[in-house]
Structure formats: structure tokens, C-alpha cells
Amino acid sequence: MSRESQLRPMDAEQLREQAHKMVDFIADYYKTIENFPVLSQVEPGYLVKLLPDSAPNHPESLQDILIDVQEKILPGVTHWQSPNYFAYFPSNSSIAGFLGEMLSAGLNIVGFSWITSPAATELEMIVLDWLAKAFQLPDHFCSTGQGGGVIQGTASEAVLVVLLAARHKILRKVGKSALPKLVMYASDQTHSSLLKACQIGGLNPELCRSLRTDPSTNYALSPDVLYEAISNDIASGLIPFFLCATVGTTSSTAVDPLPALGKIAKSHGIWFHVDAAYAGSACVCPEYRHHINGVEEADSFNMNAHKWFLTNFDCSLLWVQDRNALIESLSTNPEFLKNKASQAKLVIDYKDWQVPLGRRFRSLKLWMVLRLYGLEGLRSHIRSHIDLAAHFEKLVRQDPRFEVVTPRTFSLVCFRLLPRPDSGHDGNQLNRDLLDSVNSTGNIFMTHTVLSGKYILRFAVGAPLTEVRHVDAAWQILQDKASSLLGNS
């Protein structure tokens, strides 16, 4: 790159020229995304062999860099937006989300307090109030009440901050020396981020109760099991303080019974958190809203807009019933951050609702998603994936070699290949081999779980480009690989 054409840190005309090239590159990527193996096929350490061992001393051209991206980076990418991606849970991208992310990057504000960019704080309050209404959350979750909403990076951060708020609240009541006696409750299907939050929060790991679930409740947490555990702990002189319920567990999208669990939590003064990271998006559709009935008893509620709501990662939405519980446990007020608006308590400073100080203008992309698609557009998007999952479930049920293991509630189908009756095997290795065989084709990517000791395949529909032809093609691959494995067994 010549000195005359060298990129300056922020020149408007250079930005215009280079950004056009980048947008063209990304658009071409989406145009050809089906040509890539969905799961990266590289070996560990592949990239160090392809790139220099030190940074360049002199500028290089964007054209050369994009050639390297195409030839060296993309082979090491697992393509989450591929229409043949059926693993984990979705992480939706969209044109609206991308444009919002671009605008946020362009403005590049660090909105930790109101004064650092008033629009960043106020837009976040507004869009989270919009969504609280769309999800029919109770009024106390709105900024006009005692609580409000905040955008965290991930559900892991959301559960951490509410756990810290709950810990702070109970220790103010019973004294800091009681920390080793605090007990947390969740089902054994709850996301592992909760146990990580407990580690960070300094809880006694032996008192982080992971309550057993089974097929009789479709792996939802039983209120009777919870009540018994709480009663036993109180009788032992321990202090129950936190309950996490899940709407749409990672393994099988089980839905914990919020009304019954909330009633138990309330009667014992326990903080009740509802994690709806994946399935919360579906509750914007009236026919799925009943899955969060009981949320009115919750102290906090979380869903990930970046999973299934056409909002680029990261954008995790957290609502709390009482904002002061968060602020009291997380706020700091150093001299260099003091200002008139904050001192007069006229504004919200979101730095006091999260772990880090700095924060990005995430509400901008959420606002653009809501405006460019509208609630009806988002409902249609979610319904289309649920219909595709129902179609896949029907295909599985039509093949007697397979079984659907748990009822399909949203857009995840849990199923397995049955071993031959005379094989003497439990089918676990057979299904491991099936998953490896399917993923090694590069044509689709799926993941697994284990329920009641059974190794189970998960088929999660949720990539924005997925159509019925991709689901049919995935099923054909599964059938072909199953035939091959059963023929060799």
C-alpha cells in the first residue's frame, strides 16, 4: 500500500470506499454460504502454519487481507448462519442486526452512564419497555416501575448479576458471615453458566443444588422435589436464597412449571430467576406466551435476542423487578465518574446493572431489528422455524428405525437411532457414530445431549436461511448414514 493511499484512522471518504468493499465481501459470503462445509474441517493448529509469525511493519491492502480471509480464515470457520446448521441453538444474524451493529461500531460510544451518551441509555430503556409489553411481562419489569430492563452480553452475565444481587440482598438481612450457608436451587438440566456464577459468587459448591429430573416430567423441575429440598435445608439450618427456573432447557427445551415454582420461592423469600435464553423469543407469539405464565412471580427474567430474534450476537435481555437490588450490589461511584444528572438521581446509569464498566450501544441494533421487521415479522420468522422442526419430527416418526425421545415444544427435535433388537447394545455408541458420520460430511452440522443415560441427537432449526429443502436433505443424510451403520452392525 503506498503512502498516499495509506488508511488514516478515520477518514470519511476512505471509510466509504473500504466499507463498500467489505459489504460486498460479506454479501458474497452469504450468497455462497451453502458451498462451505458447515462444520470446519481443519485440524488444530492449522492457522499458525499459514500466517506469519510476527505482525507486519508496514500497511497492507484490504484486498490482500480479504484474499487471506477467503483462503485462510473461512476454512477455519464453522458457519453458524448456514442453512444447514442444526447444532446447539441458533445465533441469528440479519440484515437489520448487521446494519445496527455497523452503526453502533461507527458511532463507537462507551455508554456506561447516562451522560456518556444519553441516547444510548434512553434507547435501551425504551426498546426493553417495548419488548416487556410484547412479551406481556408484568408492569414492574418496565422502567416506569421499580424495575426495568438492561442488555447484557450473554445469559451467563445475566444470571451472574442477578445471583450477586440476590446474595447481596440476603446477606444484608442475615449478615455476611452466613455466606457459607446460602443454598441455590436449579434442575440438573439448567445451563452450566449458573454453576459458574455460583463459583464467581463464592458460594459453597456443596450447597448448589442440582435437582434431578426425569422423563415423567419431560425433564422439567418438579415442584415437589424442590419443596422437599428446601424443607430439608431449612431443617439443617441452611439458608435458601436463589432459584433458577428454565423455559427451554439446552438439552431438550424442557419448560419448568413457573407458577408452582414461583409460589414456593415467594413463600420462602427466595430470589426467583427465569432463564428463557432460547425459548423466550417464541413467547412473542401469542400461542407460545403461556410457557412463561408465572413470570409475574419472578424477580428477574432473561432471554437472548441474539439466539432466535434476528439480532446479531451479543444481545441478552434481562429484566428485574427491583432495579435497586442490582444497583446496591454492583454500583461504584468514583470521583471521576460523578456528574450532576447521576448525583441528582435523575437518570439510570447502566454501569451499575452489570459487571464491567464499559458497554456498547447494543440497543441500536435491537431497535433496528424491531423497526425493520416489526413484531409480526419476528413472529413469522419464529413460526417458520417451528413449522420446519415439526416437519423434521414427522419425518423421524415415519422411520421405525428412529425414535423421538422427548416431546418437541419449539424448534428442537431430540431423537436417536434405535439399535437392532438383537444387538445387545444400548445404542449410545451407535448414535455417537451416526453423529460423527453425519458431521464429517460437512453438509450439515448437529450436536448431541445425554438424557437419562441415553446419547441423543439434537436437531435445532433456527438459521435464518434454512428452508424445507435443507431439512429434507439433512434427513436424507441421516437416513443414508443410519442404513450404512445398521448394515455394518
Coordinates of C-alpha atoms in Angstrom, one line a residue, residues 9-489:
P9 CA -7.6 6.2 11.5
M10 CA -11.0 7.7 10.4
D11 CA -11.3 9.4 7.1
A12 CA -14.9 9.7 5.8
E13 CA -14.1 9.1 2.1
Q14 CA -11.7 6.2 2.9
L15 CA -14.4 4.7 5.1
R16 CA -16.9 5.0 2.3
E17 CA -14.6 3.2 -0.2
Q18 CA -13.3 0.5 2.1
A19 CA -16.7 -0.2 3.7
H20 CA -18.3 -0.8 0.3
K21 CA -15.7 -3.4 -0.4
M22 CA -16.3 -5.1 3.0
V23 CA -20.1 -5.1 2.5
D24 CA -19.6 -6.6 -1.0
F25 CA -17.4 -9.3 0.5
I26 CA -19.9 -10.2 3.3
A27 CA -22.8 -10.2 0.8
D28 CA -20.9 -12.6 -1.5
Y29 CA -20.2 -14.7 1.6
Y30 CA -23.9 -15.1 2.2
K31 CA -24.6 -15.7 -1.4
T32 CA -22.2 -18.7 -1.4
I33 CA -22.5 -19.8 2.2
E34 CA -24.0 -23.2 1.2
N35 CA -20.8 -24.1 -0.6
F36 CA -18.8 -24.3 2.6
P37 CA -18.6 -27.3 4.9
V38 CA -20.9 -26.3 7.8
L39 CA -18.5 -27.6 10.5
S40 CA -14.9 -26.5 9.9
Q41 CA -12.8 -29.5 8.7
V42 CA -9.4 -28.1 9.8
E43 CA -7.0 -29.7 12.2
P44 CA -6.0 -28.0 15.5
G45 CA -3.1 -25.5 14.9
Y46 CA -3.8 -25.2 11.2
L47 CA -3.7 -21.4 11.1
V48 CA -0.2 -20.9 12.6
K49 CA 1.2 -22.7 9.6
L50 CA -0.5 -20.3 7.2
L51 CA 0.2 -16.9 8.8
P52 CA 3.5 -15.1 9.5
D53 CA 5.0 -15.3 13.0
S54 CA 5.0 -11.6 13.6
A55 CA 2.8 -8.6 12.7
P56 CA 3.6 -6.5 9.6
N57 CA 5.7 -3.4 10.0
H58 CA 4.1 -1.7 7.0
P59 CA 0.4 -1.3 6.0
E60 CA -1.1 -4.0 3.7
S61 CA -4.1 -3.5 1.4
L62 CA -7.6 -4.5 2.2
Q63 CA -7.7 -6.5 -1.0
D64 CA -4.8 -8.7 0.2
I65 CA -6.4 -9.1 3.6
L66 CA -9.7 -10.2 2.1
I67 CA -7.9 -12.8 0.0
D68 CA -6.4 -14.2 3.1
V69 CA -9.8 -14.2 4.8
Q70 CA -11.2 -16.2 1.9
E71 CA -8.3 -18.7 1.6
K72 CA -7.1 -19.0 5.2
I73 CA -9.8 -17.8 7.7
L74 CA -13.0 -19.1 6.2
P75 CA -11.8 -22.7 6.1
G76 CA -11.4 -22.5 9.9
V77 CA -14.9 -21.0 10.4
T78 CA -17.9 -23.1 11.5
H79 CA -20.8 -21.4 9.6
W80 CA -23.4 -20.6 12.2
Q81 CA -25.6 -18.8 9.6
S82 CA -25.5 -21.7 7.1
P83 CA -29.0 -23.0 6.3
N84 CA -27.6 -26.5 7.1
Y85 CA -26.6 -25.5 10.6
F86 CA -28.7 -27.5 13.1
A87 CA -26.4 -27.5 16.1
Y88 CA -26.6 -26.1 19.7
F89 CA -29.2 -23.3 19.4
P90 CA -29.3 -20.7 16.6
S91 CA -27.4 -17.4 16.8
N92 CA -29.4 -15.3 14.3
S93 CA -27.9 -12.8 12.1
S94 CA -30.0 -10.5 9.9
I95 CA -29.6 -7.5 7.6
A96 CA -31.3 -5.3 10.3
G97 CA -29.0 -6.6 13.0
F98 CA -25.9 -6.2 10.8
L99 CA -26.9 -2.6 9.9
G100 CA -27.4 -1.8 13.6
E101 CA -24.1 -3.3 14.5
M102 CA -22.4 -1.3 11.8
L103 CA -24.0 1.9 13.0
S104 CA -23.0 1.1 16.6
A105 CA -19.4 0.4 15.5
G106 CA -19.4 3.7 13.5
L107 CA -20.6 5.8 16.5
N108 CA -18.3 3.8 18.8
I109 CA -19.6 5.2 22.1
V110 CA -18.9 3.7 25.5
G111 CA -22.2 4.2 27.2
F112 CA -21.6 3.3 30.9
S113 CA -23.5 6.2 32.3
W114 CA -26.3 8.4 31.0
I115 CA -24.0 11.4 30.5
T116 CA -21.6 9.5 28.3
S117 CA -24.3 9.3 25.6
P118 CA -27.9 10.0 26.8
A119 CA -29.4 8.3 23.7
A120 CA -27.7 5.0 24.4
T121 CA -29.2 4.8 27.9
E122 CA -32.7 6.1 26.9
L123 CA -33.0 4.0 23.8
E124 CA -32.1 0.9 25.8
M125 CA -34.8 1.7 28.3
I126 CA -37.4 2.3 25.6
V127 CA -36.7 -0.9 23.5
L128 CA -36.7 -3.0 26.6
D129 CA -40.0 -1.5 27.6
W130 CA -41.3 -2.2 24.1
L131 CA -40.4 -5.8 24.5
A132 CA -41.7 -6.1 28.0
K133 CA -45.0 -5.2 26.6
A134 CA -44.6 -7.5 23.6
F135 CA -43.9 -10.4 25.9
Q136 CA -46.7 -9.3 28.3
L137 CA -44.3 -9.1 31.2
P138 CA -45.7 -7.6 34.5
D139 CA -45.6 -3.8 34.8
H140 CA -42.9 -3.9 37.5
F141 CA -40.4 -5.0 34.8
C142 CA -40.8 -1.7 33.0
S143 CA -38.6 1.3 33.5
T144 CA -41.7 3.3 34.7
G145 CA -41.9 1.0 37.7
Q146 CA -39.5 -0.2 40.3
G147 CA -37.6 -2.4 37.9
G148 CA -36.5 -2.2 34.3
G149 CA -34.6 -3.9 31.6
V150 CA -30.9 -4.0 30.7
I151 CA -28.9 -5.5 27.8
Q152 CA -26.2 -7.9 29.0
G153 CA -23.7 -9.6 26.7
T154 CA -24.9 -13.2 27.4
A155 CA -27.3 -15.1 29.6
S156 CA -24.2 -16.1 31.6
E157 CA -23.7 -12.5 32.5
A158 CA -27.4 -12.1 33.2
V159 CA -27.6 -15.0 35.7
L160 CA -24.3 -13.8 37.4
V161 CA -25.6 -10.3 38.1
V162 CA -28.9 -11.4 39.5
L163 CA -27.2 -14.1 41.6
L164 CA -24.9 -11.4 43.0
A165 CA -27.9 -9.1 43.6
A166 CA -29.7 -12.0 45.4
R167 CA -26.6 -12.8 47.5
H168 CA -26.2 -9.1 48.5
K169 CA -29.9 -8.8 49.4
I170 CA -29.9 -11.9 51.7
L171 CA -26.6 -11.1 53.4
R172 CA -27.8 -7.7 54.3
K173 CA -30.6 -9.4 56.1
V174 CA -28.8 -12.3 57.8
G175 CA -25.2 -11.0 58.0
K176 CA -22.1 -11.6 55.8
S177 CA -20.9 -14.4 57.9
A178 CA -23.9 -16.5 56.6
L179 CA -22.4 -16.8 53.1
P180 CA -21.3 -20.5 53.6
K181 CA -24.9 -21.4 54.5
L182 CA -26.6 -20.0 51.3
V183 CA -28.3 -22.5 49.1
M184 CA -29.0 -22.2 45.4
Y185 CA -31.6 -24.4 43.6
A186 CA -32.0 -25.4 39.9
S187 CA -32.7 -28.6 37.9
D188 CA -30.0 -30.8 36.6
Q189 CA -31.0 -29.5 33.1
T190 CA -30.1 -25.9 33.9
H191 CA -27.4 -24.3 31.9
S192 CA -23.8 -24.7 33.2
S193 CA -23.4 -20.9 33.4
L194 CA -25.4 -21.0 36.7
L195 CA -22.7 -23.1 38.4
K196 CA -20.1 -20.8 37.0
A197 CA -21.9 -17.8 38.5
C198 CA -22.0 -19.7 41.9
Q199 CA -18.3 -20.2 41.7
I200 CA -17.7 -16.5 41.0
G201 CA -20.2 -15.6 43.8
G202 CA -18.2 -17.5 46.3
L203 CA -21.0 -20.0 47.2
N204 CA -20.3 -23.3 48.9
P205 CA -20.3 -25.7 45.9
E206 CA -21.9 -28.4 48.0
L207 CA -24.9 -26.1 48.5
C208 CA -25.6 -25.5 44.8
R209 CA -28.4 -27.9 44.5
S210 CA -28.8 -29.5 41.1
L211 CA -32.2 -31.3 41.5
R212 CA -32.8 -34.4 39.5
T213 CA -35.3 -34.5 36.6
D214 CA -36.6 -37.5 34.7
P215 CA -38.9 -38.4 31.8
S216 CA -42.0 -38.4 33.9
T217 CA -42.0 -34.5 33.8
N218 CA -40.2 -34.4 30.4
Y219 CA -37.1 -33.2 32.3
A220 CA -38.8 -30.2 33.9
L221 CA -38.1 -29.4 37.6
S222 CA -40.7 -31.0 39.9
P223 CA -42.2 -28.6 42.5
D224 CA -42.4 -31.5 44.9
V225 CA -38.7 -32.2 44.6
L226 CA -37.9 -28.5 45.1
Y227 CA -40.1 -28.2 48.1
E228 CA -38.6 -31.3 49.7
A229 CA -35.0 -30.0 49.1
I230 CA -35.8 -26.6 50.6
S231 CA -37.5 -28.1 53.6
N232 CA -34.6 -30.4 54.3
D233 CA -32.1 -27.5 54.0
I234 CA -34.1 -25.2 56.3
A235 CA -34.3 -28.1 58.9
S236 CA -30.5 -28.3 58.6
G237 CA -30.0 -24.7 59.5
L238 CA -29.2 -23.6 55.9
I239 CA -30.5 -20.5 54.1
P240 CA -32.2 -21.0 50.7
F241 CA -31.8 -17.8 48.7
F242 CA -31.9 -18.4 44.9
L243 CA -33.9 -20.5 42.5
C244 CA -33.3 -20.6 38.7
A245 CA -36.1 -22.0 36.5
T246 CA -35.6 -22.6 32.8
V247 CA -38.0 -22.1 29.9
G248 CA -36.4 -24.2 27.1
T249 CA -33.5 -26.1 28.6
T250 CA -30.4 -26.6 26.4
S251 CA -30.7 -30.4 26.2
S252 CA -34.3 -30.8 25.3
T253 CA -36.2 -27.4 25.7
A254 CA -37.9 -28.6 28.8
V255 CA -40.1 -26.0 30.4
D256 CA -40.1 -25.7 34.2
P257 CA -43.5 -25.0 35.8
L258 CA -43.1 -21.3 36.7
P259 CA -46.4 -20.8 38.6
A260 CA -45.8 -23.6 41.1
L261 CA -42.0 -22.9 41.4
G262 CA -42.6 -19.2 41.9
K263 CA -45.2 -19.8 44.6
I264 CA -42.6 -21.9 46.6
A265 CA -39.9 -19.3 46.1
K266 CA -42.1 -16.5 47.2
S267 CA -43.3 -18.3 50.3
H268 CA -39.6 -18.8 51.4
G269 CA -38.3 -15.4 50.4
I270 CA -36.1 -16.9 47.7
W271 CA -35.0 -14.9 44.6
F272 CA -36.7 -16.4 41.6
H273 CA -34.9 -16.1 38.3
V274 CA -36.3 -17.3 35.0
D275 CA -33.9 -18.2 32.2
A276 CA -35.6 -18.3 28.8
A277 CA -32.4 -17.6 26.8
Y278 CA -33.5 -19.7 23.8
A279 CA -37.3 -20.2 24.1
G280 CA -38.1 -16.7 25.3
S281 CA -38.2 -15.4 21.7
A282 CA -41.1 -17.8 20.9
C283 CA -43.2 -16.2 23.6
V284 CA -43.7 -13.1 21.5
C285 CA -46.2 -15.3 19.6
P286 CA -49.5 -15.4 21.5
E287 CA -49.8 -19.2 21.1
Y288 CA -46.5 -19.7 23.0
R289 CA -46.8 -17.0 25.6
H290 CA -48.3 -19.5 28.1
H291 CA -44.9 -21.0 28.6
I292 CA -43.9 -18.0 30.7
N293 CA -47.1 -17.9 32.7
G294 CA -45.9 -17.4 36.3
V295 CA -43.2 -14.9 35.3
E296 CA -45.2 -12.3 37.4
E297 CA -43.7 -14.1 40.4
A298 CA -40.2 -13.8 39.1
D299 CA -37.6 -11.4 40.5
S300 CA -35.7 -11.5 37.1
F301 CA -36.3 -12.7 33.6
N302 CA -33.8 -13.2 30.8
M303 CA -34.0 -14.1 27.1
N304 CA -31.3 -13.8 24.3
A305 CA -32.3 -11.7 21.4
H306 CA -29.2 -13.0 19.7
K307 CA -30.4 -16.5 19.6
W308 CA -33.7 -16.5 17.7
F309 CA -34.7 -12.9 17.4
L310 CA -32.7 -11.8 14.3
T311 CA -30.3 -9.7 16.4
N312 CA -26.6 -10.3 15.9
F313 CA -24.6 -11.6 18.8
D314 CA -24.3 -10.3 21.5
C315 CA -27.6 -9.1 22.9
S316 CA -29.0 -10.7 26.1
L317 CA -32.1 -9.1 27.6
L318 CA -32.6 -9.0 31.4
W319 CA -35.5 -7.6 33.2
V320 CA -35.6 -7.1 37.0
Q321 CA -38.5 -6.5 39.4
D322 CA -36.4 -4.2 41.6
R323 CA -33.6 -2.3 40.0
N324 CA -32.2 -1.2 43.4
A325 CA -31.3 -4.8 44.1
L326 CA -28.9 -4.7 41.2
I327 CA -27.6 -1.2 41.9
E328 CA -26.9 -1.9 45.5
S329 CA -24.8 -5.0 44.8
L330 CA -23.0 -3.7 41.7
S331 CA -22.6 0.1 41.9
T332 CA -19.4 2.1 42.4
N333 CA -19.2 5.9 42.4
P334 CA -15.6 7.1 42.0
E335 CA -15.0 10.8 41.8
F336 CA -14.0 10.8 38.1
L337 CA -17.5 9.4 37.2
K338 CA -19.6 11.8 39.2
N339 CA -21.9 14.2 37.3
K340 CA -24.9 16.3 38.1
A341 CA -27.5 14.0 36.4
S342 CA -26.3 10.9 38.3
Q343 CA -25.8 12.7 41.6
A344 CA -29.4 14.0 41.4
K345 CA -30.7 10.5 40.7
L346 CA -32.5 11.8 37.6
V347 CA -31.1 9.1 35.3
I348 CA -30.2 5.4 35.0
D349 CA -26.5 4.5 34.8
Y350 CA -26.3 1.1 33.4
K351 CA -22.8 0.6 34.7
D352 CA -24.5 -0.3 37.9
W353 CA -26.5 -3.1 36.4
Q354 CA -23.6 -5.1 35.0
V355 CA -20.1 -6.4 35.8
P356 CA -17.9 -4.3 33.5
L357 CA -17.9 -0.5 33.4
G358 CA -17.8 -0.1 29.7
R359 CA -20.7 -1.1 27.4
R360 CA -21.5 -1.0 23.7
F361 CA -24.5 0.7 22.1
R362 CA -26.3 -2.6 21.7
S363 CA -29.8 -1.2 21.9
L364 CA -29.3 0.4 18.5
K365 CA -29.3 -3.0 16.6
L366 CA -32.3 -4.2 18.7
W367 CA -34.2 -1.0 17.8
M368 CA -33.4 -1.5 14.1
V369 CA -34.5 -5.1 14.2
L370 CA -37.8 -4.2 15.8
R371 CA -38.4 -1.4 13.3
L372 CA -37.2 -3.1 10.1
Y373 CA -39.1 -6.4 10.8
G374 CA -41.8 -5.4 13.3
L375 CA -43.2 -7.8 15.8
E376 CA -45.3 -9.6 13.1
G377 CA -42.2 -10.2 11.1
L378 CA -40.4 -11.6 14.1
R379 CA -43.4 -13.9 14.9
S380 CA -43.4 -15.1 11.3
H381 CA -39.7 -15.9 11.5
I382 CA -40.1 -17.9 14.6
R383 CA -43.2 -19.8 13.4
S384 CA -41.4 -20.8 10.2
H385 CA -38.7 -22.5 12.2
I386 CA -41.2 -24.2 14.4
D387 CA -43.0 -25.5 11.3
L388 CA -39.7 -26.8 9.9
A389 CA -38.9 -28.6 13.1
A390 CA -42.4 -30.1 13.1
H391 CA -41.8 -31.3 9.6
F392 CA -38.5 -32.9 10.6
E393 CA -40.2 -34.5 13.6
K394 CA -42.8 -36.1 11.3
L395 CA -40.1 -37.5 9.1
V396 CA -38.3 -39.1 12.1
R397 CA -41.6 -40.6 13.3
Q398 CA -42.2 -42.2 9.9
D399 CA -39.0 -44.2 10.0
P400 CA -39.3 -47.0 12.6
R401 CA -35.5 -47.2 12.9
F402 CA -35.6 -44.0 14.8
E403 CA -37.4 -42.6 17.9
V404 CA -38.3 -39.1 19.1
V405 CA -37.1 -39.1 22.7
T406 CA -38.8 -36.0 24.2
P407 CA -41.9 -34.0 23.0
R408 CA -41.0 -31.2 20.6
T409 CA -42.0 -27.9 22.2
F410 CA -40.3 -25.3 20.0
S411 CA -37.9 -25.8 17.1
L412 CA -35.6 -28.5 18.6
V413 CA -36.2 -32.2 17.9
C414 CA -34.4 -34.8 20.2
F415 CA -34.2 -38.2 18.6
R416 CA -32.0 -41.3 18.3
L417 CA -31.3 -44.2 16.0
L418 CA -32.5 -47.5 17.7
P419 CA -30.1 -50.3 17.9
R420 CA -31.0 -53.7 16.3
P421 CA -33.1 -55.7 18.9
D422 CA -30.6 -58.5 18.7
S423 CA -27.5 -56.3 19.0
G424 CA -27.3 -56.4 22.8
H425 CA -26.2 -52.7 22.8
D426 CA -27.9 -49.7 24.3
G427 CA -27.5 -47.6 21.2
N428 CA -25.2 -45.0 22.6
Q429 CA -22.1 -45.8 20.6
L430 CA -24.4 -46.3 17.5
N431 CA -25.6 -42.7 17.9
R432 CA -22.1 -41.3 18.5
D433 CA -21.0 -43.0 15.3
L434 CA -24.1 -41.6 13.5
L435 CA -23.4 -38.1 14.6
D436 CA -19.7 -38.3 13.7
S437 CA -20.5 -39.7 10.3
V438 CA -23.1 -37.0 9.5
N439 CA -20.9 -34.1 10.7
S440 CA -17.9 -35.4 8.8
T441 CA -19.7 -35.0 5.5
G442 CA -19.6 -31.2 6.0
N443 CA -23.0 -31.0 4.6
I444 CA -24.8 -30.4 7.9
F445 CA -23.8 -29.9 11.5
M446 CA -25.7 -31.2 14.5
T447 CA -24.8 -31.7 18.2
H448 CA -25.9 -34.2 20.9
T449 CA -27.0 -34.4 24.6
V450 CA -27.4 -37.2 27.1
L451 CA -30.8 -37.7 28.9
S452 CA -31.3 -40.5 31.4
G453 CA -28.0 -42.1 30.2
K454 CA -29.1 -42.1 26.6
Y455 CA -26.9 -40.5 23.9
I456 CA -29.4 -38.4 21.9
L457 CA -29.1 -36.3 18.7
R458 CA -30.4 -32.7 18.7
F459 CA -31.8 -31.2 15.5
A460 CA -32.2 -27.4 16.2
V461 CA -33.8 -25.4 13.4
G462 CA -33.1 -21.7 13.6
A463 CA -30.7 -20.4 10.9
P464 CA -32.3 -17.6 9.0
L465 CA -31.7 -19.1 5.6
T466 CA -33.0 -22.6 6.4
E467 CA -35.8 -23.8 4.1
V468 CA -37.7 -27.1 3.9
R469 CA -35.3 -28.4 1.2
H470 CA -32.4 -28.1 3.7
V471 CA -34.4 -30.1 6.3
D472 CA -35.2 -32.8 3.8
A473 CA -31.6 -33.0 2.6
A474 CA -30.4 -33.3 6.3
W475 CA -32.9 -36.1 6.9
Q476 CA -31.7 -37.9 3.7
I477 CA -28.1 -37.8 5.0
L478 CA -29.2 -39.1 8.4
Q479 CA -31.1 -42.0 6.8
D480 CA -28.3 -42.9 4.5
K481 CA -25.7 -42.9 7.3
A482 CA -28.1 -44.9 9.5
S483 CA -28.5 -47.5 6.8
S484 CA -24.8 -47.8 6.5
L485 CA -24.2 -48.2 10.2
L486 CA -27.0 -50.7 10.8
G487 CA -25.8 -52.7 7.8
N488 CA -22.4 -52.9 9.3
S489 CA -23.5 -53.7 12.9

